[in-house]
Amino acid sequence: MALYDRIAGFYDPWSRSVVEDVEFYVDHALASDGPVVELAVGTGRIAVPIAQAGVRVIGVDSSPGMLAVARSAADDAGVSDLVDLRVGDLREPPVSERVPLVICPFRSLLHMTTEDEKLRALRAAHGLLEPGGRFVFDVFSPSREDIEETDGRWLEREPGIFERADWDESSRTLSLSVRSGEIVETFELHWLSLPEWLRLLDEAGLGVDALYGWFDLRPHVDEEDLIFVTRRRG
Ligand SMILES: C[S@@+](CC[C@H](N)C(=O)[O-])C[C@H]1O[C@@H](n2cnc3c(N)ncnc32)[C@H](O)[C@@H]1O
């Protein structure tokens, strides 16, 4: 069973309040003219609105359960013909097409455990891009206050859906647990500092066009969130 399969049935209710990034990614998709590759497409939270805006999306995810939910969301929205969903690993995406835009929303790159794995993922994104194409993604790098606010406490994130964050600053790992009824799942997210991201992007052949601190396009200063708009060099 792939990571996320067990929670595919309640991922959408769990992330119901996460809406701030949708317009940001849809705007990038429209500006690119598509097609767009979304790495770690999940349940189509971003891919379906992109298709509804008229842009073709190829979505890759390692969880068949998440993709089944995405397929049904695309059907319900009447955009199945614009959403092409493929089971696969984002480090070796099953995509032969070259596209003007690759995206990886909602911190999914932090599922890559090590710097080497993150670099593999960045190189994979680079390899999918047309010359000059863009790779847009968001991650986080928490402050001490962010950590202290949530560490080690079960919080009811949505009715009947509980979330707990266990932070390990020494290994820079967030163990994020989610519980609904009898189902409990824990994911690990591995963060990096801004200079480390900049070094990996450079090694992957991606230049930074913009770095935002939030989806309203405020420049990154010292926010937890890092929203990168990068461009394939060469
Ligand atoms: C936080 S969800 C994000 C889903 C979607 N992009 C969104 O914004 O709602 C993370 C997704 O990453 C996928 N994932 C984790 N590791 C992966 C990997 N190595 N290759 C492909 N998908 C992966 C999970 O299956 C899950 O659907």
mmCIF file of C-alpha atoms in Angstrom, residues 7-234:
data_model
loop_
_atom_site.group_PDB
_atom_site.id
_atom_site.type_symbol
_atom_site.label_atom_id
_atom_site.label_comp_id
_atom_site.label_asym_id
_atom_site.label_seq_id
_atom_site.Cartn_x
_atom_site.Cartn_y
_atom_site.Cartn_z
ATOM 1 C CA ILE A 7 -6.196 8.437 4.067
ATOM 2 C CA ALA A 8 -7.275 9.019 0.459
ATOM 3 C CA GLY A 9 -10.929 8.828 1.532
ATOM 4 C CA PHE A 10 -10.623 11.774 3.925
ATOM 5 C CA TYR A 11 -7.728 13.796 2.434
ATOM 6 C CA ASP A 12 -10.166 16.307 0.881
ATOM 7 C CA PRO A 13 -12.181 16.919 4.070
ATOM 8 C CA TRP A 14 -8.866 17.130 5.998
ATOM 9 C CA SER A 15 -7.459 19.782 3.641
ATOM 10 C CA ARG A 16 -10.774 21.571 3.050
ATOM 11 C CA SER A 17 -9.486 24.865 4.452
ATOM 12 C CA VAL A 18 -6.366 24.879 2.256
ATOM 13 C CA VAL A 19 -7.544 27.078 -0.603
ATOM 14 C CA GLU A 20 -5.030 29.930 -0.626
ATOM 15 C CA ASP A 21 -2.744 28.287 -3.220
ATOM 16 C CA VAL A 22 -5.329 27.305 -5.833
ATOM 17 C CA GLU A 23 -5.592 30.615 -7.704
ATOM 18 C CA PHE A 24 -1.792 31.040 -7.602
ATOM 19 C CA TYR A 25 -1.187 27.740 -9.404
ATOM 20 C CA VAL A 26 -4.139 28.235 -11.788
ATOM 21 C CA ASP A 27 -2.706 31.641 -12.789
ATOM 22 C CA HIS A 28 0.672 30.039 -13.551
ATOM 23 C CA ALA A 29 -1.057 27.322 -15.578
ATOM 24 C CA LEU A 30 -3.002 29.895 -17.614
ATOM 25 C CA ALA A 31 0.133 31.982 -18.214
ATOM 26 C CA SER A 32 2.017 28.901 -19.452
ATOM 27 C CA ASP A 33 -0.790 27.845 -21.827
ATOM 28 C CA GLY A 34 -0.072 24.243 -20.792
ATOM 29 C CA PRO A 35 0.102 21.399 -20.750
ATOM 30 C CA VAL A 36 1.106 21.323 -17.094
ATOM 31 C CA VAL A 37 2.687 18.432 -15.213
ATOM 32 C CA GLU A 38 1.711 18.290 -11.540
ATOM 33 C CA LEU A 39 4.090 16.130 -9.507
ATOM 34 C CA ALA A 40 2.348 14.540 -6.492
ATOM 35 C CA VAL A 41 -1.077 15.498 -7.847
ATOM 36 C CA GLY A 42 -2.941 13.802 -4.988
ATOM 37 C CA THR A 43 -6.724 14.079 -5.198
ATOM 38 C CA GLY A 44 -6.586 16.797 -7.850
ATOM 39 C CA ARG A 45 -7.133 19.667 -5.404
ATOM 40 C CA ILE A 46 -5.084 21.905 -7.748
ATOM 41 C CA ALA A 47 -5.209 19.884 -10.994
ATOM 42 C CA VAL A 48 -8.996 19.928 -11.318
ATOM 43 C CA PRO A 49 -9.277 23.762 -11.031
ATOM 44 C CA ILE A 50 -6.456 24.036 -13.598
ATOM 45 C CA ALA A 51 -8.434 21.808 -15.981
ATOM 46 C CA GLN A 52 -11.582 23.815 -15.242
ATOM 47 C CA ALA A 53 -9.635 26.877 -16.422
ATOM 48 C CA GLY A 54 -9.148 25.043 -19.735
ATOM 49 C CA VAL A 55 -5.517 23.887 -19.335
ATOM 50 C CA ARG A 56 -4.488 20.248 -19.823
ATOM 51 C CA VAL A 57 -2.825 18.597 -16.798
ATOM 52 C CA ILE A 58 -0.743 15.453 -16.524
ATOM 53 C CA GLY A 59 -0.789 14.395 -12.865
ATOM 54 C CA VAL A 60 1.693 11.959 -11.346
ATOM 55 C CA ASP A 61 1.314 10.387 -7.904
ATOM 56 C CA SER A 62 2.567 7.269 -6.161
ATOM 57 C CA SER A 63 -0.773 6.627 -4.435
ATOM 58 C CA PRO A 64 -3.395 4.805 -6.538
ATOM 59 C CA GLY A 65 -5.943 5.638 -3.818
ATOM 60 C CA MET A 66 -5.342 9.389 -4.140
ATOM 61 C CA LEU A 67 -5.484 9.124 -7.943
ATOM 62 C CA ALA A 68 -8.833 7.290 -7.770
ATOM 63 C CA VAL A 69 -10.267 10.261 -5.830
ATOM 64 C CA ALA A 70 -8.720 12.671 -8.384
ATOM 65 C CA ARG A 71 -10.272 10.708 -11.261
ATOM 66 C CA SER A 72 -13.693 10.925 -9.739
ATOM 67 C CA ALA A 73 -13.247 14.669 -8.952
ATOM 68 C CA ALA A 74 -12.283 15.294 -12.597
ATOM 69 C CA ASP A 75 -15.367 13.320 -13.737
ATOM 70 C CA ASP A 76 -17.656 15.247 -11.406
ATOM 71 C CA ALA A 77 -16.228 18.550 -12.686
ATOM 72 C CA GLY A 78 -16.675 17.412 -16.306
ATOM 73 C CA VAL A 79 -12.966 17.816 -17.141
ATOM 74 C CA SER A 80 -11.758 14.181 -17.432
ATOM 75 C CA ASP A 81 -10.600 14.821 -20.994
ATOM 76 C CA LEU A 82 -8.142 17.448 -19.696
ATOM 77 C CA VAL A 83 -6.772 15.458 -16.736
ATOM 78 C CA ASP A 84 -4.352 12.618 -17.465
ATOM 79 C CA LEU A 85 -3.484 10.775 -14.238
ATOM 80 C CA ARG A 86 -0.491 8.441 -13.988
ATOM 81 C CA VAL A 87 0.751 6.287 -11.116
ATOM 82 C CA GLY A 88 4.452 6.884 -10.598
ATOM 83 C CA ASP A 89 7.260 8.295 -8.531
ATOM 84 C CA LEU A 90 7.952 12.004 -8.866
ATOM 85 C CA ARG A 91 11.695 11.280 -8.972
ATOM 86 C CA GLU A 92 11.155 9.230 -12.142
ATOM 87 C CA PRO A 93 7.879 10.530 -13.523
ATOM 88 C CA PRO A 94 6.269 8.403 -16.241
ATOM 89 C CA VAL A 95 6.032 11.397 -18.590
ATOM 90 C CA SER A 96 7.686 11.576 -22.014
ATOM 91 C CA GLU A 97 6.095 14.927 -22.918
ATOM 92 C CA ARG A 98 8.048 18.188 -22.490
ATOM 93 C CA VAL A 99 5.960 21.012 -21.042
ATOM 94 C CA PRO A 100 6.190 24.751 -20.283
ATOM 95 C CA LEU A 101 5.188 24.318 -16.624
ATOM 96 C CA VAL A 102 5.781 21.736 -13.904
ATOM 97 C CA ILE A 103 4.280 22.292 -10.453
ATOM 98 C CA CYS A 104 4.608 20.521 -7.110
ATOM 99 C CA PRO A 105 2.171 22.160 -4.665
ATOM 100 C CA PHE A 106 1.500 21.752 -0.963
ATOM 101 C CA ARG A 107 4.969 20.902 0.315
ATOM 102 C CA SER A 108 5.056 17.544 -1.434
ATOM 103 C CA LEU A 109 8.796 17.779 -2.149
ATOM 104 C CA LEU A 110 9.355 17.521 1.608
ATOM 105 C CA HIS A 111 8.399 13.853 1.359
ATOM 106 C CA MET A 112 11.861 13.403 -0.148
ATOM 107 C CA THR A 113 13.929 12.254 2.813
ATOM 108 C CA THR A 114 17.423 13.477 1.979
ATOM 109 C CA GLU A 115 19.061 16.278 0.007
ATOM 110 C CA ASP A 116 20.032 13.713 -2.637
ATOM 111 C CA GLU A 117 16.417 12.634 -3.025
ATOM 112 C CA LYS A 118 15.300 16.264 -3.268
ATOM 113 C CA LEU A 119 17.942 16.882 -5.915
ATOM 114 C CA ARG A 120 16.695 13.850 -7.875
ATOM 115 C CA ALA A 121 13.190 15.308 -7.753
ATOM 116 C CA LEU A 122 14.384 18.757 -8.894
ATOM 117 C CA ARG A 123 16.353 17.181 -11.744
ATOM 118 C CA ALA A 124 13.284 15.176 -12.746
ATOM 119 C CA ALA A 125 11.235 18.392 -12.876
ATOM 120 C CA HIS A 126 13.979 20.063 -14.905
ATOM 121 C CA GLY A 127 13.972 17.135 -17.336
ATOM 122 C CA LEU A 128 10.249 17.572 -18.054
ATOM 123 C CA LEU A 129 10.568 21.236 -18.995
ATOM 124 C CA GLU A 130 10.848 22.799 -22.401
ATOM 125 C CA PRO A 131 13.811 25.227 -22.610
ATOM 126 C CA GLY A 132 12.850 28.275 -20.522
ATOM 127 C CA GLY A 133 9.967 26.386 -18.912
ATOM 128 C CA ARG A 134 9.068 26.941 -15.274
ATOM 129 C CA PHE A 135 9.017 24.766 -12.197
ATOM 130 C CA VAL A 136 6.857 26.233 -9.427
ATOM 131 C CA PHE A 137 6.604 24.654 -5.971
ATOM 132 C CA ASP A 138 6.141 25.454 -2.303
ATOM 133 C CA VAL A 139 7.784 24.133 0.837
ATOM 134 C CA PHE A 140 8.244 25.323 4.407
ATOM 135 C CA SER A 141 11.074 25.962 6.805
ATOM 136 C CA PRO A 142 9.601 26.491 10.284
ATOM 137 C CA SER A 143 10.666 29.003 12.891
ATOM 138 C CA ARG A 144 11.011 28.139 16.576
ATOM 139 C CA GLU A 145 7.616 29.870 17.215
ATOM 140 C CA ASP A 146 5.892 27.781 14.510
ATOM 141 C CA ILE A 147 7.229 24.656 16.186
ATOM 142 C CA GLU A 148 6.296 25.650 19.718
ATOM 143 C CA GLU A 149 2.728 26.505 18.693
ATOM 144 C CA THR A 150 1.811 22.996 17.579
ATOM 145 C CA ASP A 151 4.406 20.519 18.861
ATOM 146 C CA GLY A 152 3.071 17.250 20.243
ATOM 147 C CA ARG A 153 -0.616 18.186 20.496
ATOM 148 C CA TRP A 154 -3.610 16.566 18.824
ATOM 149 C CA LEU A 155 -5.727 19.341 17.284
ATOM 150 C CA GLU A 156 -9.148 18.904 15.691
ATOM 151 C CA ARG A 157 -8.366 20.331 12.269
ATOM 152 C CA GLU A 158 -11.795 19.612 10.803
ATOM 153 C CA PRO A 159 -14.847 18.022 12.449
ATOM 154 C CA GLY A 160 -13.817 14.460 13.364
ATOM 155 C CA ILE A 161 -10.351 14.826 11.780
ATOM 156 C CA PHE A 162 -7.434 15.258 14.167
ATOM 157 C CA GLU A 163 -3.862 16.260 13.368
ATOM 158 C CA ARG A 164 -0.683 16.132 15.431
ATOM 159 C CA ALA A 165 2.717 17.615 14.597
ATOM 160 C CA ASP A 166 5.846 16.209 16.224
ATOM 161 C CA TRP A 167 8.837 18.308 15.320
ATOM 162 C CA ASP A 168 12.456 17.171 15.526
ATOM 163 C CA GLU A 169 14.661 20.192 15.016
ATOM 164 C CA SER A 170 17.918 18.226 15.123
ATOM 165 C CA SER A 171 16.970 16.049 12.127
ATOM 166 C CA ARG A 172 14.687 18.771 10.726
ATOM 167 C CA THR A 173 11.829 16.316 10.450
ATOM 168 C CA LEU A 174 8.135 16.903 11.015
ATOM 169 C CA SER A 175 6.158 13.740 11.796
ATOM 170 C CA LEU A 176 2.613 14.676 10.890
ATOM 171 C CA SER A 177 -0.110 12.333 12.102
ATOM 172 C CA VAL A 178 -3.718 12.448 11.005
ATOM 173 C CA ARG A 179 -6.581 10.505 12.540
ATOM 174 C CA SER A 180 -10.174 9.955 11.517
ATOM 175 C CA GLY A 181 -12.171 7.241 13.287
ATOM 176 C CA GLU A 182 -10.026 4.113 13.421
ATOM 177 C CA ILE A 183 -7.566 5.265 10.759
ATOM 178 C CA VAL A 184 -4.305 6.870 11.887
ATOM 179 C CA GLU A 185 -1.463 7.657 9.470
ATOM 180 C CA THR A 186 1.868 9.391 10.020
ATOM 181 C CA PHE A 187 3.933 11.123 7.354
ATOM 182 C CA GLU A 188 7.424 12.483 7.623
ATOM 183 C CA LEU A 189 8.325 15.824 6.098
ATOM 184 C CA HIS A 190 11.986 16.837 5.890
ATOM 185 C CA TRP A 191 12.661 20.534 5.610
ATOM 186 C CA LEU A 192 15.727 22.504 4.470
ATOM 187 C CA SER A 193 16.886 26.095 4.904
ATOM 188 C CA LEU A 194 16.597 28.653 2.114
ATOM 189 C CA PRO A 195 20.355 28.566 1.282
ATOM 190 C CA GLU A 196 20.163 24.779 0.978
ATOM 191 C CA TRP A 197 17.214 24.996 -1.428
ATOM 192 C CA LEU A 198 19.043 27.621 -3.479
ATOM 193 C CA ARG A 199 22.106 25.372 -3.765
ATOM 194 C CA LEU A 200 20.037 22.342 -4.846
ATOM 195 C CA LEU A 201 18.108 24.394 -7.412
ATOM 196 C CA ASP A 202 21.376 25.655 -8.846
ATOM 197 C CA GLU A 203 22.750 22.102 -9.060
ATOM 198 C CA ALA A 204 19.571 20.992 -10.822
ATOM 199 C CA GLY A 205 19.895 23.724 -13.464
ATOM 200 C CA LEU A 206 16.952 25.794 -12.220
ATOM 201 C CA GLY A 207 17.284 29.571 -11.831
ATOM 202 C CA VAL A 208 15.037 31.412 -9.361
ATOM 203 C CA ASP A 209 12.708 33.979 -11.000
ATOM 204 C CA ALA A 210 10.802 34.752 -7.801
ATOM 205 C CA LEU A 211 10.616 33.669 -4.189
ATOM 206 C CA TYR A 212 7.432 34.473 -2.301
ATOM 207 C CA GLY A 213 6.536 34.199 1.365
ATOM 208 C CA TRP A 214 2.864 33.604 0.635
ATOM 209 C CA PHE A 215 0.487 33.016 -2.277
ATOM 210 C CA ASP A 216 -0.539 36.688 -2.302
ATOM 211 C CA LEU A 217 2.934 37.235 -3.841
ATOM 212 C CA ARG A 218 4.475 39.012 -0.880
ATOM 213 C CA PRO A 219 8.251 38.611 -1.183
ATOM 214 C CA HIS A 220 9.806 36.048 1.130
ATOM 215 C CA VAL A 221 11.398 37.751 4.143
ATOM 216 C CA ASP A 222 11.293 35.463 7.142
ATOM 217 C CA GLU A 223 8.041 33.593 6.632
ATOM 218 C CA GLU A 224 7.728 29.874 7.235
ATOM 219 C CA ASP A 225 6.584 29.360 3.660
ATOM 220 C CA LEU A 226 8.887 29.340 0.650
ATOM 221 C CA ILE A 227 7.147 29.574 -2.718
ATOM 222 C CA PHE A 228 9.593 29.206 -5.582
ATOM 223 C CA VAL A 229 9.084 30.210 -9.193
ATOM 224 C CA THR A 230 12.057 28.749 -11.039
ATOM 225 C CA ARG A 231 13.061 28.532 -14.669
ATOM 226 C CA ARG A 232 14.971 25.901 -16.575
ATOM 227 C CA ARG A 233 18.389 27.205 -17.556
ATOM 228 C CA GLY A 234 19.787 26.153 -20.896
#
